[in-house]
């Protein structure tokens, strides 16, 4: 049995299904991937829970941008967490900071209480917090099960030295999960450098849209040009290749 776990950041139910087919151990379901991930819809979560037999975690992030939330946004996050709990989701993923880049202990504790017994992941808000080692201890105190981090750099490989130190200081009290830029080509190096056992990746490939008629003069994003005739879907093969690489001595 492989002692390593791959969590796939799934941008759709289909990506989740492909990840499961490839052997992923867990899904983090997200909308708004170009914005860093936002909470998916009720329908997306419900269908994912029906179709997936592996563990399903859902990001709780009401908007893009920073991680300083207003009372209205916190109320929204609580409602989304309660929805996830009713749908049988296994875990939720969130993170809240103060204006000074500290872990917002009060808000995180409030959201954790709403989650009941669901697994808790502190997401990449950690990567923009002040004093990461102090934050590590606070997140452990709050009862989180893992921290998703790129080591406060643009990619997990660039932040590998900090990730390794976090793994060392965590000493088994919490899981440190590298994420951002993790792929089948660098996952073994990340494992060897950091000592991590869980890895967060997307493993997506671009799939052409079946649309035949295309009016390419119009962009649904206005001035923000994105490809509207292709979709990024998790590749089962890329997940399998990543797991195979980890299983090799």
mmCIF file of N, CA and C in Angstrom, residues 105-197:
data_model
loop_
_atom_site.group_PDB
_atom_site.id
_atom_site.type_symbol
_atom_site.label_atom_id
_atom_site.label_comp_id
_atom_site.label_asym_id
_atom_site.label_seq_id
_atom_site.Cartn_x
_atom_site.Cartn_y
_atom_site.Cartn_z
ATOM 1 N N UNK A 105 -7.643 33.928 14.984
ATOM 2 C CA UNK A 105 -8.000 32.805 15.850
ATOM 3 C C UNK A 105 -9.505 32.756 16.113
ATOM 4 N N UNK A 106 -10.114 33.901 16.361
ATOM 5 C CA UNK A 106 -11.537 33.927 16.699
ATOM 6 C C UNK A 106 -12.392 33.459 15.529
ATOM 7 N N UNK A 107 -12.128 33.977 14.345
ATOM 8 C CA UNK A 107 -12.936 33.603 13.180
ATOM 9 C C UNK A 107 -12.694 32.148 12.806
ATOM 10 N N UNK A 108 -11.438 31.716 12.817
ATOM 11 C CA UNK A 108 -11.139 30.318 12.495
ATOM 12 C C UNK A 108 -11.801 29.369 13.497
ATOM 13 N N UNK A 109 -11.791 29.744 14.764
ATOM 14 C CA UNK A 109 -12.415 28.902 15.784
ATOM 15 C C UNK A 109 -13.930 28.823 15.563
ATOM 16 N N UNK A 110 -14.515 29.929 15.166
ATOM 17 C CA UNK A 110 -15.961 29.999 14.888
ATOM 18 C C UNK A 110 -16.327 29.101 13.705
ATOM 19 N N UNK A 111 -15.541 29.171 12.644
ATOM 20 C CA UNK A 111 -15.806 28.346 11.459
ATOM 21 C C UNK A 111 -15.547 26.869 11.750
ATOM 22 N N UNK A 112 -14.512 26.587 12.527
ATOM 23 C CA UNK A 112 -14.209 25.199 12.885
ATOM 24 C C UNK A 112 -15.360 24.593 13.686
ATOM 25 N N UNK A 113 -15.967 25.377 14.556
ATOM 26 C CA UNK A 113 -17.103 24.891 15.332
ATOM 27 C C UNK A 113 -18.277 24.553 14.427
ATOM 28 N N UNK A 114 -18.476 25.369 13.398
ATOM 29 C CA UNK A 114 -19.558 25.100 12.445
ATOM 30 C C UNK A 114 -19.319 23.809 11.683
ATOM 31 N N UNK A 115 -18.056 23.443 11.513
ATOM 32 C CA UNK A 115 -17.706 22.239 10.757
ATOM 33 C C UNK A 115 -17.979 20.964 11.528
ATOM 34 N N UNK A 116 -18.184 21.058 12.823
ATOM 35 C CA UNK A 116 -18.438 19.865 13.605
ATOM 36 C C UNK A 116 -17.254 18.922 13.537
ATOM 37 N N UNK A 117 -17.501 17.694 13.126
ATOM 38 C CA UNK A 117 -16.428 16.697 13.086
ATOM 39 C C UNK A 117 -15.741 16.573 11.732
ATOM 40 N N UNK A 118 -16.027 17.465 10.799
ATOM 41 C CA UNK A 118 -15.382 17.367 9.493
ATOM 42 C C UNK A 118 -13.887 17.670 9.587
ATOM 43 N N UNK A 119 -13.126 17.090 8.691
ATOM 44 C CA UNK A 119 -11.694 17.361 8.630
ATOM 45 C C UNK A 119 -11.470 18.821 8.244
ATOM 46 N N UNK A 120 -10.401 19.421 8.785
ATOM 47 C CA UNK A 120 -10.113 20.842 8.542
ATOM 48 C C UNK A 120 -8.741 20.997 7.893
ATOM 49 N N UNK A 121 -8.718 21.697 6.769
ATOM 50 C CA UNK A 121 -7.464 22.072 6.121
ATOM 51 C C UNK A 121 -7.352 23.588 6.114
ATOM 52 N N UNK A 122 -6.222 24.095 6.581
ATOM 53 C CA UNK A 122 -5.946 25.536 6.478
ATOM 54 C C UNK A 122 -5.276 25.754 5.127
ATOM 55 N N UNK A 123 -5.907 26.531 4.270
ATOM 56 C CA UNK A 123 -5.421 26.642 2.897
ATOM 57 C C UNK A 123 -4.300 27.668 2.747
ATOM 58 N N UNK A 124 -4.054 28.100 1.516
ATOM 59 C CA UNK A 124 -2.866 28.900 1.226
ATOM 60 C C UNK A 124 -2.945 30.342 1.718
ATOM 61 N N UNK A 125 -3.956 30.669 2.508
ATOM 62 C CA UNK A 125 -3.865 31.909 3.290
ATOM 63 C C UNK A 125 -2.590 31.864 4.120
ATOM 64 N N UNK A 126 -2.167 30.653 4.456
ATOM 65 C CA UNK A 126 -0.906 30.475 5.198
ATOM 66 C C UNK A 126 0.267 31.094 4.442
ATOM 67 N N UNK A 127 0.210 31.071 3.119
ATOM 68 C CA UNK A 127 1.342 31.547 2.323
ATOM 69 C C UNK A 127 1.467 33.062 2.290
ATOM 70 N N UNK A 128 0.471 33.758 2.795
ATOM 71 C CA UNK A 128 0.568 35.221 2.868
ATOM 72 C C UNK A 128 0.431 35.705 4.307
ATOM 73 N N UNK A 129 0.665 34.808 5.257
ATOM 74 C CA UNK A 129 0.624 35.217 6.662
ATOM 75 C C UNK A 129 2.014 35.638 7.132
ATOM 76 N N UNK A 130 2.036 36.387 8.216
ATOM 77 C CA UNK A 130 3.282 36.811 8.845
ATOM 78 C C UNK A 130 3.733 35.726 9.832
ATOM 79 N N UNK A 131 5.032 35.547 9.980
ATOM 80 C CA UNK A 131 5.600 34.631 10.976
ATOM 81 C C UNK A 131 5.033 33.204 10.838
ATOM 82 N N UNK A 132 5.457 32.470 9.822
ATOM 83 C CA UNK A 132 4.874 31.152 9.545
ATOM 84 C C UNK A 132 5.017 30.139 10.674
ATOM 85 N N UNK A 133 6.088 30.203 11.445
ATOM 86 C CA UNK A 133 6.249 29.210 12.504
ATOM 87 C C UNK A 133 5.308 29.485 13.679
ATOM 88 N N UNK A 134 5.080 30.758 13.951
ATOM 89 C CA UNK A 134 4.069 31.123 14.949
ATOM 90 C C UNK A 134 2.696 30.688 14.458
ATOM 91 N N UNK A 135 2.417 30.925 13.158
ATOM 92 C CA UNK A 135 1.136 30.531 12.573
ATOM 93 C C UNK A 135 0.936 29.024 12.638
ATOM 94 N N UNK A 136 2.001 28.267 12.407
ATOM 95 C CA UNK A 136 1.929 26.810 12.496
ATOM 96 C C UNK A 136 1.390 26.377 13.856
ATOM 97 N N UNK A 137 1.938 26.928 14.915
ATOM 98 C CA UNK A 137 1.509 26.542 16.254
ATOM 99 C C UNK A 137 0.061 26.952 16.526
ATOM 100 N N UNK A 138 -0.328 28.101 16.014
ATOM 101 C CA UNK A 138 -1.706 28.555 16.214
ATOM 102 C C UNK A 138 -2.703 27.665 15.467
ATOM 103 N N UNK A 139 -2.336 27.257 14.262
ATOM 104 C CA UNK A 139 -3.225 26.397 13.468
ATOM 105 C C UNK A 139 -3.351 25.021 14.119
ATOM 106 N N UNK A 140 -2.269 24.529 14.685
ATOM 107 C CA UNK A 140 -2.336 23.278 15.447
ATOM 108 C C UNK A 140 -3.263 23.449 16.642
ATOM 109 N N UNK A 141 -3.119 24.557 17.354
ATOM 110 C CA UNK A 141 -3.967 24.832 18.517
ATOM 111 C C UNK A 141 -5.449 24.858 18.137
ATOM 112 N N UNK A 142 -5.746 25.351 16.934
ATOM 113 C CA UNK A 142 -7.131 25.449 16.472
ATOM 114 C C UNK A 142 -7.727 24.086 16.102
ATOM 115 N N UNK A 143 -6.888 23.079 15.957
ATOM 116 C CA UNK A 143 -7.389 21.741 15.674
ATOM 117 C C UNK A 143 -7.451 21.361 14.214
ATOM 118 N N UNK A 144 -6.758 22.108 13.363
ATOM 119 C CA UNK A 144 -6.724 21.754 11.944
ATOM 120 C C UNK A 144 -5.944 20.454 11.751
ATOM 121 N N UNK A 145 -6.310 19.726 10.698
ATOM 122 C CA UNK A 145 -5.647 18.460 10.388
ATOM 123 C C UNK A 145 -4.453 18.619 9.462
ATOM 124 N N UNK A 146 -4.465 19.685 8.658
ATOM 125 C CA UNK A 146 -3.359 19.877 7.710
ATOM 126 C C UNK A 146 -3.274 21.339 7.288
ATOM 127 N N UNK A 147 -2.115 21.680 6.748
ATOM 128 C CA UNK A 147 -1.881 22.997 6.142
ATOM 129 C C UNK A 147 -1.486 22.771 4.692
ATOM 130 N N UNK A 148 -2.169 23.426 3.786
ATOM 131 C CA UNK A 148 -1.802 23.431 2.371
ATOM 132 C C UNK A 148 -0.912 24.641 2.125
ATOM 133 N N UNK A 149 0.282 24.410 1.600
ATOM 134 C CA UNK A 149 1.221 25.530 1.464
ATOM 135 C C UNK A 149 2.185 25.347 0.307
ATOM 136 N N UNK A 150 2.556 26.474 -0.284
ATOM 137 C CA UNK A 150 3.635 26.505 -1.278
ATOM 138 C C UNK A 150 4.932 26.982 -0.641
ATOM 139 N N UNK A 151 4.974 26.994 0.691
ATOM 140 C CA UNK A 151 6.172 27.468 1.370
ATOM 141 C C UNK A 151 6.372 28.966 1.230
ATOM 142 N N UNK A 152 5.253 29.688 1.114
ATOM 143 C CA UNK A 152 5.248 31.160 0.986
ATOM 144 C C UNK A 152 6.017 31.641 -0.243
ATOM 145 N N UNK A 153 6.062 30.799 -1.266
ATOM 146 C CA UNK A 153 6.658 31.177 -2.548
ATOM 147 C C UNK A 153 5.640 30.909 -3.652
ATOM 148 N N UNK A 154 6.013 31.234 -4.890
ATOM 149 C CA UNK A 154 5.089 31.082 -6.008
ATOM 150 C C UNK A 154 4.811 29.628 -6.352
ATOM 151 N N UNK A 155 5.694 28.738 -5.968
ATOM 152 C CA UNK A 155 5.460 27.315 -6.192
ATOM 153 C C UNK A 155 6.023 26.532 -5.011
ATOM 154 N N UNK A 156 5.531 25.312 -4.846
ATOM 155 C CA UNK A 156 6.002 24.475 -3.736
ATOM 156 C C UNK A 156 7.470 24.138 -3.891
ATOM 157 N N UNK A 157 7.942 23.994 -5.124
ATOM 158 C CA UNK A 157 9.363 23.687 -5.303
ATOM 159 C C UNK A 157 10.218 24.869 -4.851
ATOM 160 N N UNK A 158 9.799 26.087 -5.180
ATOM 161 C CA UNK A 158 10.543 27.271 -4.742
ATOM 162 C C UNK A 158 10.509 27.418 -3.221
ATOM 163 N N UNK A 159 9.407 26.972 -2.610
ATOM 164 C CA UNK A 159 9.273 27.090 -1.166
ATOM 165 C C UNK A 159 9.616 25.818 -0.417
ATOM 166 N N UNK A 160 10.326 24.896 -1.072
ATOM 167 C CA UNK A 160 10.577 23.577 -0.487
ATOM 168 C C UNK A 160 11.348 23.645 0.833
ATOM 169 N N UNK A 161 12.269 24.595 0.970
ATOM 170 C CA UNK A 161 13.052 24.655 2.200
ATOM 171 C C UNK A 161 12.175 25.017 3.397
ATOM 172 N N UNK A 162 11.247 25.956 3.213
ATOM 173 C CA UNK A 162 10.333 26.299 4.310
ATOM 174 C C UNK A 162 9.391 25.130 4.592
ATOM 175 N N UNK A 163 8.900 24.477 3.549
ATOM 176 C CA UNK A 163 8.018 23.322 3.745
ATOM 177 C C UNK A 163 8.728 22.250 4.560
ATOM 178 N N UNK A 164 9.989 22.000 4.232
ATOM 179 C CA UNK A 164 10.763 20.995 4.975
ATOM 180 C C UNK A 164 10.877 21.368 6.448
ATOM 181 N N UNK A 165 11.103 22.640 6.724
ATOM 182 C CA UNK A 165 11.211 23.084 8.117
ATOM 183 C C UNK A 165 9.864 22.976 8.832
ATOM 184 N N UNK A 166 8.784 23.259 8.116
ATOM 185 C CA UNK A 166 7.451 23.116 8.707
ATOM 186 C C UNK A 166 7.155 21.655 9.045
ATOM 187 N N UNK A 167 7.507 20.745 8.129
ATOM 188 C CA UNK A 167 7.319 19.317 8.386
ATOM 189 C C UNK A 167 8.086 18.905 9.641
ATOM 190 N N UNK A 168 9.316 19.398 9.740
ATOM 191 C CA UNK A 168 10.156 19.066 10.897
ATOM 192 C C UNK A 168 9.546 19.595 12.191
ATOM 193 N N UNK A 169 9.128 20.855 12.177
ATOM 194 C CA UNK A 169 8.578 21.452 13.397
ATOM 195 C C UNK A 169 7.206 20.888 13.746
ATOM 196 N N UNK A 170 6.442 20.507 12.738
ATOM 197 C CA UNK A 170 5.126 19.925 13.005
ATOM 198 C C UNK A 170 5.260 18.617 13.762
ATOM 199 N N UNK A 171 6.288 17.847 13.438
ATOM 200 C CA UNK A 171 6.612 16.608 14.171
ATOM 201 C C UNK A 171 5.407 15.683 14.316
ATOM 202 N N UNK A 172 4.641 15.566 13.240
ATOM 203 C CA UNK A 172 3.506 14.655 13.257
ATOM 204 C C UNK A 172 2.248 15.204 13.896
ATOM 205 N N UNK A 173 2.279 16.439 14.424
ATOM 206 C CA UNK A 173 1.089 17.004 15.064
ATOM 207 C C UNK A 173 0.061 17.490 14.060
ATOM 208 N N UNK A 174 0.510 17.782 12.842
ATOM 209 C CA UNK A 174 -0.362 18.252 11.774
ATOM 210 C C UNK A 174 0.320 17.874 10.460
ATOM 211 N N UNK A 175 -0.471 17.648 9.424
ATOM 212 C CA UNK A 175 0.074 17.311 8.112
ATOM 213 C C UNK A 175 0.432 18.597 7.375
ATOM 214 N N UNK A 176 1.623 18.643 6.817
ATOM 215 C CA UNK A 176 2.043 19.747 5.955
ATOM 216 C C UNK A 176 1.974 19.234 4.521
ATOM 217 N N UNK A 177 1.100 19.817 3.727
ATOM 218 C CA UNK A 177 0.830 19.327 2.377
ATOM 219 C C UNK A 177 1.299 20.339 1.327
ATOM 220 N N UNK A 178 2.383 20.043 0.601
ATOM 221 C CA UNK A 178 2.835 20.946 -0.458
ATOM 222 C C UNK A 178 1.802 21.046 -1.583
ATOM 223 N N UNK A 179 1.606 22.255 -2.083
ATOM 224 C CA UNK A 179 0.705 22.484 -3.203
ATOM 225 C C UNK A 179 1.148 23.694 -3.994
ATOM 226 N N UNK A 180 0.756 23.743 -5.252
ATOM 227 C CA UNK A 180 1.057 24.793 -6.225
ATOM 228 C C UNK A 180 2.283 24.387 -7.053
ATOM 229 N N UNK A 181 2.010 24.026 -8.287
ATOM 230 C CA UNK A 181 3.085 23.635 -9.188
ATOM 231 C C UNK A 181 3.586 22.220 -8.994
ATOM 232 N N UNK A 182 2.867 21.423 -8.205
ATOM 233 C CA UNK A 182 3.268 20.028 -7.990
ATOM 234 C C UNK A 182 2.803 19.212 -9.193
ATOM 235 N N UNK A 183 3.687 18.399 -9.741
ATOM 236 C CA UNK A 183 3.332 17.573 -10.892
ATOM 237 C C UNK A 183 4.112 16.264 -10.858
ATOM 238 N N UNK A 184 3.863 15.425 -11.849
ATOM 239 C CA UNK A 184 4.483 14.104 -11.882
ATOM 240 C C UNK A 184 5.987 14.161 -12.097
ATOM 241 N N UNK A 185 6.497 15.303 -12.539
ATOM 242 C CA UNK A 185 7.937 15.433 -12.801
ATOM 243 C C UNK A 185 8.729 15.884 -11.567
ATOM 244 N N UNK A 186 8.075 16.584 -10.647
ATOM 245 C CA UNK A 186 8.823 17.084 -9.489
ATOM 246 C C UNK A 186 8.362 16.521 -8.149
ATOM 247 N N UNK A 187 7.328 15.661 -8.156
ATOM 248 C CA UNK A 187 6.744 15.211 -6.901
ATOM 249 C C UNK A 187 7.723 14.381 -6.076
ATOM 250 N N UNK A 188 8.567 13.587 -6.736
ATOM 251 C CA UNK A 188 9.530 12.779 -5.992
ATOM 252 C C UNK A 188 10.602 13.663 -5.360
ATOM 253 N N UNK A 189 11.078 14.663 -6.087
ATOM 254 C CA UNK A 189 12.068 15.594 -5.522
ATOM 255 C C UNK A 189 11.473 16.343 -4.332
ATOM 256 N N UNK A 190 10.207 16.736 -4.455
ATOM 257 C CA UNK A 190 9.550 17.419 -3.335
ATOM 258 C C UNK A 190 9.441 16.512 -2.122
ATOM 259 N N UNK A 191 9.091 15.260 -2.364
ATOM 260 C CA UNK A 191 9.023 14.292 -1.267
ATOM 261 C C UNK A 191 10.373 14.161 -0.574
ATOM 262 N N UNK A 192 11.414 14.022 -1.362
ATOM 263 C CA UNK A 192 12.734 13.778 -0.793
ATOM 264 C C UNK A 192 13.269 14.999 -0.042
ATOM 265 N N UNK A 193 12.978 16.185 -0.555
ATOM 266 C CA UNK A 193 13.482 17.411 0.069
ATOM 267 C C UNK A 193 12.672 17.795 1.301
ATOM 268 N N UNK A 194 11.352 17.623 1.235
ATOM 269 C CA UNK A 194 10.487 18.131 2.304
ATOM 270 C C UNK A 194 10.118 17.091 3.356
ATOM 271 N N UNK A 195 10.088 15.823 2.984
ATOM 272 C CA UNK A 195 9.612 14.799 3.898
ATOM 273 C C UNK A 195 8.106 14.720 3.982
ATOM 274 N N UNK A 196 7.408 15.402 3.070
ATOM 275 C CA UNK A 196 5.945 15.390 3.077
ATOM 276 C C UNK A 196 5.403 14.047 2.602
ATOM 277 N N UNK A 197 4.199 13.722 3.062
ATOM 278 C CA UNK A 197 3.539 12.468 2.664
ATOM 279 C C UNK A 197 2.233 12.707 1.907
#
